[in-house]
Amino acid sequence: MGWMANALPLTLMSVIAGAQRTAFRASTATLPLAALFALSLGLLGLVGAAFHLDRLGFPLCVFKATTGLPCFTCGATRALVRLAHLDLLGALAMNPLVALALIALVPWGVADAVLALRGRALVLEVGPTLGRLLRITVVPLLLANWAYLIAVGR
């Protein structure tokens, strides 16, 4: 039956913490969120590139407009547009962490789209080792990325 035939009991979880070990698995009980997210971002990147949304002369970020400092995602639109132009180095210069996350989303989104054709979705089950690693590294990575954005004046 899959997610297309029975929409009510679906879960919106593409990442599940607390598994015995880290693994990807195909599930019929969840929506293909990675595929939908990748498609949405791909379309946004193309629209941004077509309308030059990366070249506006004013900040769209309320945090930056208020404080003068970039937020954690400042440069994300510019990074997305650079990726739409296949400019990897330009995307990394705009916001390294966002660019890497967008690049990592591509294979997950493709795999999710392929599975969606069969009524399934890709779910990442995070085991205790990866869970600990993520808890230790996520905050320092966010802070290092933010320091970079401040240093380069995003």
PDB file of C-alpha atoms in Angstrom:
ATOM      1  CA  MET A   1       0.000   0.000   0.000  1.00  0.00           C
ATOM      2  CA  GLY A   2       2.685   2.557   0.904  1.00  0.00           C
ATOM      3  CA  TRP A   3       2.492   6.196   1.834  1.00  0.00           C
ATOM      4  CA  MET A   4       0.479   7.253  -1.224  1.00  0.00           C
ATOM      5  CA  ALA A   5      -2.463   4.964  -0.557  1.00  0.00           C
ATOM      6  CA  ASN A   6      -2.877   5.546   3.168  1.00  0.00           C
ATOM      7  CA  ALA A   7      -2.122   9.139   4.140  1.00  0.00           C
ATOM      8  CA  LEU A   8      -3.473   9.368   7.710  1.00  0.00           C
ATOM      9  CA  PRO A   9      -1.152   7.229   9.861  1.00  0.00           C
ATOM     10  CA  LEU A  10       2.027   8.560   8.258  1.00  0.00           C
ATOM     11  CA  THR A  11       4.824   9.986  10.321  1.00  0.00           C
ATOM     12  CA  LEU A  12       6.919  12.969   9.321  1.00  0.00           C
ATOM     13  CA  MET A  13      10.114  11.511  10.756  1.00  0.00           C
ATOM     14  CA  SER A  14      12.978  10.989   8.324  1.00  0.00           C
ATOM     15  CA  VAL A  15      15.510  10.750  11.150  1.00  0.00           C
ATOM     16  CA  ILE A  16      14.822   8.576  14.179  1.00  0.00           C
ATOM     17  CA  ALA A  17      17.034   8.706  17.276  1.00  0.00           C
ATOM     18  CA  GLY A  18      17.430   5.858  19.741  1.00  0.00           C
ATOM     19  CA  ALA A  19      17.978   2.980  17.331  1.00  0.00           C
ATOM     20  CA  GLN A  20      20.279   0.092  18.283  1.00  0.00           C
ATOM     21  CA  ARG A  21      22.646   1.006  15.455  1.00  0.00           C
ATOM     22  CA  THR A  22      22.855   3.631  12.746  1.00  0.00           C
ATOM     23  CA  ALA A  23      21.284   2.562   9.473  1.00  0.00           C
ATOM     24  CA  PHE A  24      19.195   3.741   6.567  1.00  0.00           C
ATOM     25  CA  ARG A  25      16.024   1.750   5.959  1.00  0.00           C
ATOM     26  CA  ALA A  26      13.074   1.974   3.624  1.00  0.00           C
ATOM     27  CA  SER A  27       9.790   2.590   5.401  1.00  0.00           C
ATOM     28  CA  THR A  28       6.193   2.543   4.235  1.00  0.00           C
ATOM     29  CA  ALA A  29       5.029   4.532   7.275  1.00  0.00           C
ATOM     30  CA  THR A  30       6.605   7.885   6.449  1.00  0.00           C
ATOM     31  CA  LEU A  31       6.498  10.539   3.759  1.00  0.00           C
ATOM     32  CA  PRO A  32       9.519  10.959   1.449  1.00  0.00           C
ATOM     33  CA  LEU A  33      10.544  14.194   3.176  1.00  0.00           C
ATOM     34  CA  ALA A  34      14.106  14.258   1.847  1.00  0.00           C
ATOM     35  CA  ALA A  35      12.829  14.012  -1.731  1.00  0.00           C
ATOM     36  CA  LEU A  36      10.210  16.706  -1.140  1.00  0.00           C
ATOM     37  CA  PHE A  37      12.737  18.954   0.605  1.00  0.00           C
ATOM     38  CA  ALA A  38      15.353  18.433  -2.136  1.00  0.00           C
ATOM     39  CA  LEU A  39      12.766  19.178  -4.836  1.00  0.00           C
ATOM     40  CA  SER A  40      11.621  22.333  -3.025  1.00  0.00           C
ATOM     41  CA  LEU A  41      15.178  23.572  -2.548  1.00  0.00           C
ATOM     42  CA  GLY A  42      16.048  22.737  -6.148  1.00  0.00           C
ATOM     43  CA  LEU A  43      13.117  24.790  -7.394  1.00  0.00           C
ATOM     44  CA  LEU A  44      13.985  27.619  -5.002  1.00  0.00           C
ATOM     45  CA  GLY A  45      17.576  27.554  -6.268  1.00  0.00           C
ATOM     46  CA  LEU A  46      16.432  27.790  -9.881  1.00  0.00           C
ATOM     47  CA  VAL A  47      13.982  30.614  -9.098  1.00  0.00           C
ATOM     48  CA  GLY A  48      16.681  32.393  -7.090  1.00  0.00           C
ATOM     49  CA  ALA A  49      19.105  32.069  -9.977  1.00  0.00           C
ATOM     50  CA  ALA A  50      16.540  33.230 -12.538  1.00  0.00           C
ATOM     51  CA  PHE A  51      15.526  36.312 -10.524  1.00  0.00           C
ATOM     52  CA  HIS A  52      19.027  36.988  -9.098  1.00  0.00           C
ATOM     53  CA  LEU A  53      17.819  36.781  -5.507  1.00  0.00           C
ATOM     54  CA  ASP A  54      21.437  36.383  -4.448  1.00  0.00           C
ATOM     55  CA  ARG A  55      22.243  39.927  -5.604  1.00  0.00           C
ATOM     56  CA  LEU A  56      19.775  42.001  -3.612  1.00  0.00           C
ATOM     57  CA  GLY A  57      21.290  45.154  -2.162  1.00  0.00           C
ATOM     58  CA  PHE A  58      19.710  44.726   1.262  1.00  0.00           C
ATOM     59  CA  PRO A  59      19.610  41.935   3.858  1.00  0.00           C
ATOM     60  CA  LEU A  60      16.506  39.767   3.982  1.00  0.00           C
ATOM     61  CA  CYS A  61      17.556  38.524   7.410  1.00  0.00           C
ATOM     62  CA  VAL A  62      15.654  40.188  10.267  1.00  0.00           C
ATOM     63  CA  PHE A  63      18.384  39.157  12.728  1.00  0.00           C
ATOM     64  CA  LYS A  64      21.077  40.863  10.633  1.00  0.00           C
ATOM     65  CA  ALA A  65      18.934  43.940  10.014  1.00  0.00           C
ATOM     66  CA  THR A  66      18.367  44.253  13.777  1.00  0.00           C
ATOM     67  CA  THR A  67      21.783  43.347  15.204  1.00  0.00           C
ATOM     68  CA  GLY A  68      24.171  43.917  12.312  1.00  0.00           C
ATOM     69  CA  LEU A  69      25.446  40.355  12.790  1.00  0.00           C
ATOM     70  CA  PRO A  70      24.700  37.452  10.464  1.00  0.00           C
ATOM     71  CA  CYS A  71      22.450  34.664  11.695  1.00  0.00           C
ATOM     72  CA  PHE A  72      23.471  30.991  11.435  1.00  0.00           C
ATOM     73  CA  THR A  73      21.884  30.721   7.992  1.00  0.00           C
ATOM     74  CA  CYS A  74      22.949  34.056   6.492  1.00  0.00           C
ATOM     75  CA  GLY A  75      24.237  33.361   3.011  1.00  0.00           C
ATOM     76  CA  ALA A  76      22.033  30.278   2.598  1.00  0.00           C
ATOM     77  CA  THR A  77      20.067  31.737  -0.329  1.00  0.00           C
ATOM     78  CA  ARG A  78      23.285  32.828  -2.007  1.00  0.00           C
ATOM     79  CA  ALA A  79      24.796  29.374  -1.390  1.00  0.00           C
ATOM     80  CA  LEU A  80      21.712  27.720  -2.883  1.00  0.00           C
ATOM     81  CA  VAL A  81      21.845  29.934  -5.973  1.00  0.00           C
ATOM     82  CA  ARG A  82      25.583  29.236  -6.369  1.00  0.00           C
ATOM     83  CA  LEU A  83      24.835  25.500  -6.215  1.00  0.00           C
ATOM     84  CA  ALA A  84      22.122  25.977  -8.856  1.00  0.00           C
ATOM     85  CA  HIS A  85      24.912  27.431 -11.026  1.00  0.00           C
ATOM     86  CA  LEU A  86      27.099  24.424 -10.056  1.00  0.00           C
ATOM     87  CA  ASP A  87      29.547  26.810  -8.331  1.00  0.00           C
ATOM     88  CA  LEU A  88      30.629  24.619  -5.409  1.00  0.00           C
ATOM     89  CA  LEU A  89      33.407  26.912  -4.182  1.00  0.00           C
ATOM     90  CA  GLY A  90      31.107  29.939  -4.349  1.00  0.00           C
ATOM     91  CA  ALA A  91      28.452  28.096  -2.339  1.00  0.00           C
ATOM     92  CA  LEU A  92      31.003  27.086   0.280  1.00  0.00           C
ATOM     93  CA  ALA A  93      32.193  30.702   0.510  1.00  0.00           C
ATOM     94  CA  MET A  94      28.643  31.965   1.128  1.00  0.00           C
ATOM     95  CA  ASN A  95      27.850  29.586   4.013  1.00  0.00           C
ATOM     96  CA  PRO A  96      29.987  26.440   4.343  1.00  0.00           C
ATOM     97  CA  LEU A  97      27.708  24.517   6.703  1.00  0.00           C
ATOM     98  CA  VAL A  98      24.541  25.198   4.709  1.00  0.00           C
ATOM     99  CA  ALA A  99      26.316  24.372   1.439  1.00  0.00           C
ATOM    100  CA  LEU A 100      27.555  21.036   2.806  1.00  0.00           C
ATOM    101  CA  ALA A 101      24.092  20.217   4.164  1.00  0.00           C
ATOM    102  CA  LEU A 102      22.528  20.998   0.773  1.00  0.00           C
ATOM    103  CA  ILE A 103      25.105  18.836  -0.997  1.00  0.00           C
ATOM    104  CA  ALA A 104      24.468  15.968   1.446  1.00  0.00           C
ATOM    105  CA  LEU A 105      20.736  16.272   0.810  1.00  0.00           C
ATOM    106  CA  VAL A 106      21.154  15.469  -2.903  1.00  0.00           C
ATOM    107  CA  PRO A 107      21.879  11.707  -2.673  1.00  0.00           C
ATOM    108  CA  TRP A 108      19.365  11.301   0.161  1.00  0.00           C
ATOM    109  CA  GLY A 109      16.711  13.121  -1.875  1.00  0.00           C
ATOM    110  CA  VAL A 110      17.426  11.043  -4.992  1.00  0.00           C
ATOM    111  CA  ALA A 111      17.255   7.770  -3.038  1.00  0.00           C
ATOM    112  CA  ASP A 112      14.069   8.960  -1.342  1.00  0.00           C
ATOM    113  CA  ALA A 113      12.509   9.860  -4.708  1.00  0.00           C
ATOM    114  CA  VAL A 114      13.334   6.433  -6.148  1.00  0.00           C
ATOM    115  CA  LEU A 115      11.819   4.727  -3.102  1.00  0.00           C
ATOM    116  CA  ALA A 116       8.764   7.013  -3.279  1.00  0.00           C
ATOM    117  CA  LEU A 117       7.923   5.469  -6.638  1.00  0.00           C
ATOM    118  CA  ARG A 118       7.473   2.204  -4.724  1.00  0.00           C
ATOM    119  CA  GLY A 119       5.470   3.813  -1.899  1.00  0.00           C
ATOM    120  CA  ARG A 120       8.383   3.923   0.541  1.00  0.00           C
ATOM    121  CA  ALA A 121      10.662   6.549   2.061  1.00  0.00           C
ATOM    122  CA  LEU A 122      14.219   6.527   3.323  1.00  0.00           C
ATOM    123  CA  VAL A 123      14.578   6.814   7.096  1.00  0.00           C
ATOM    124  CA  LEU A 124      17.843   7.349   8.957  1.00  0.00           C
ATOM    125  CA  GLU A 125      17.924   5.525  12.277  1.00  0.00           C
ATOM    126  CA  VAL A 126      20.582   7.122  14.498  1.00  0.00           C
ATOM    127  CA  GLY A 127      22.346   4.735  16.853  1.00  0.00           C
ATOM    128  CA  PRO A 128      24.032   5.650  20.137  1.00  0.00           C
ATOM    129  CA  THR A 129      27.542   6.154  18.698  1.00  0.00           C
ATOM    130  CA  LEU A 130      26.431   8.562  15.962  1.00  0.00           C
ATOM    131  CA  GLY A 131      24.034  10.206  18.413  1.00  0.00           C
ATOM    132  CA  ARG A 132      26.905  10.969  20.805  1.00  0.00           C
ATOM    133  CA  LEU A 133      29.082  12.211  17.941  1.00  0.00           C
ATOM    134  CA  LEU A 134      26.326  14.533  16.733  1.00  0.00           C
ATOM    135  CA  ARG A 135      25.719  15.911  20.238  1.00  0.00           C
ATOM    136  CA  ILE A 136      29.439  16.650  20.616  1.00  0.00           C
ATOM    137  CA  THR A 137      30.026  18.179  17.164  1.00  0.00           C
ATOM    138  CA  VAL A 138      26.860  20.047  16.148  1.00  0.00           C
ATOM    139  CA  VAL A 139      27.209  23.056  18.477  1.00  0.00           C
ATOM    140  CA  PRO A 140      30.945  23.605  17.768  1.00  0.00           C
ATOM    141  CA  LEU A 141      30.266  23.317  14.018  1.00  0.00           C
ATOM    142  CA  LEU A 142      27.445  25.869  14.225  1.00  0.00           C
ATOM    143  CA  LEU A 143      29.635  28.245  16.248  1.00  0.00           C
ATOM    144  CA  ALA A 144      32.609  27.833  13.887  1.00  0.00           C
ATOM    145  CA  ASN A 145      30.356  28.466  10.887  1.00  0.00           C
ATOM    146  CA  TRP A 146      28.870  31.527  12.598  1.00  0.00           C
ATOM    147  CA  ALA A 147      32.363  32.844  13.415  1.00  0.00           C
ATOM    148  CA  TYR A 148      33.276  32.418   9.735  1.00  0.00           C
ATOM    149  CA  LEU A 149      30.129  34.313   8.640  1.00  0.00           C
ATOM    150  CA  ILE A 150      30.955  37.153  11.045  1.00  0.00           C
ATOM    151  CA  ALA A 151      34.618  37.237   9.932  1.00  0.00           C
ATOM    152  CA  VAL A 152      33.783  37.502   6.231  1.00  0.00           C
ATOM    153  CA  GLY A 153      30.957  39.956   6.802  1.00  0.00           C
ATOM    154  CA  ARG A 154      28.006  37.948   5.530  1.00  0.00           C
TER     155      ARG A 154
END
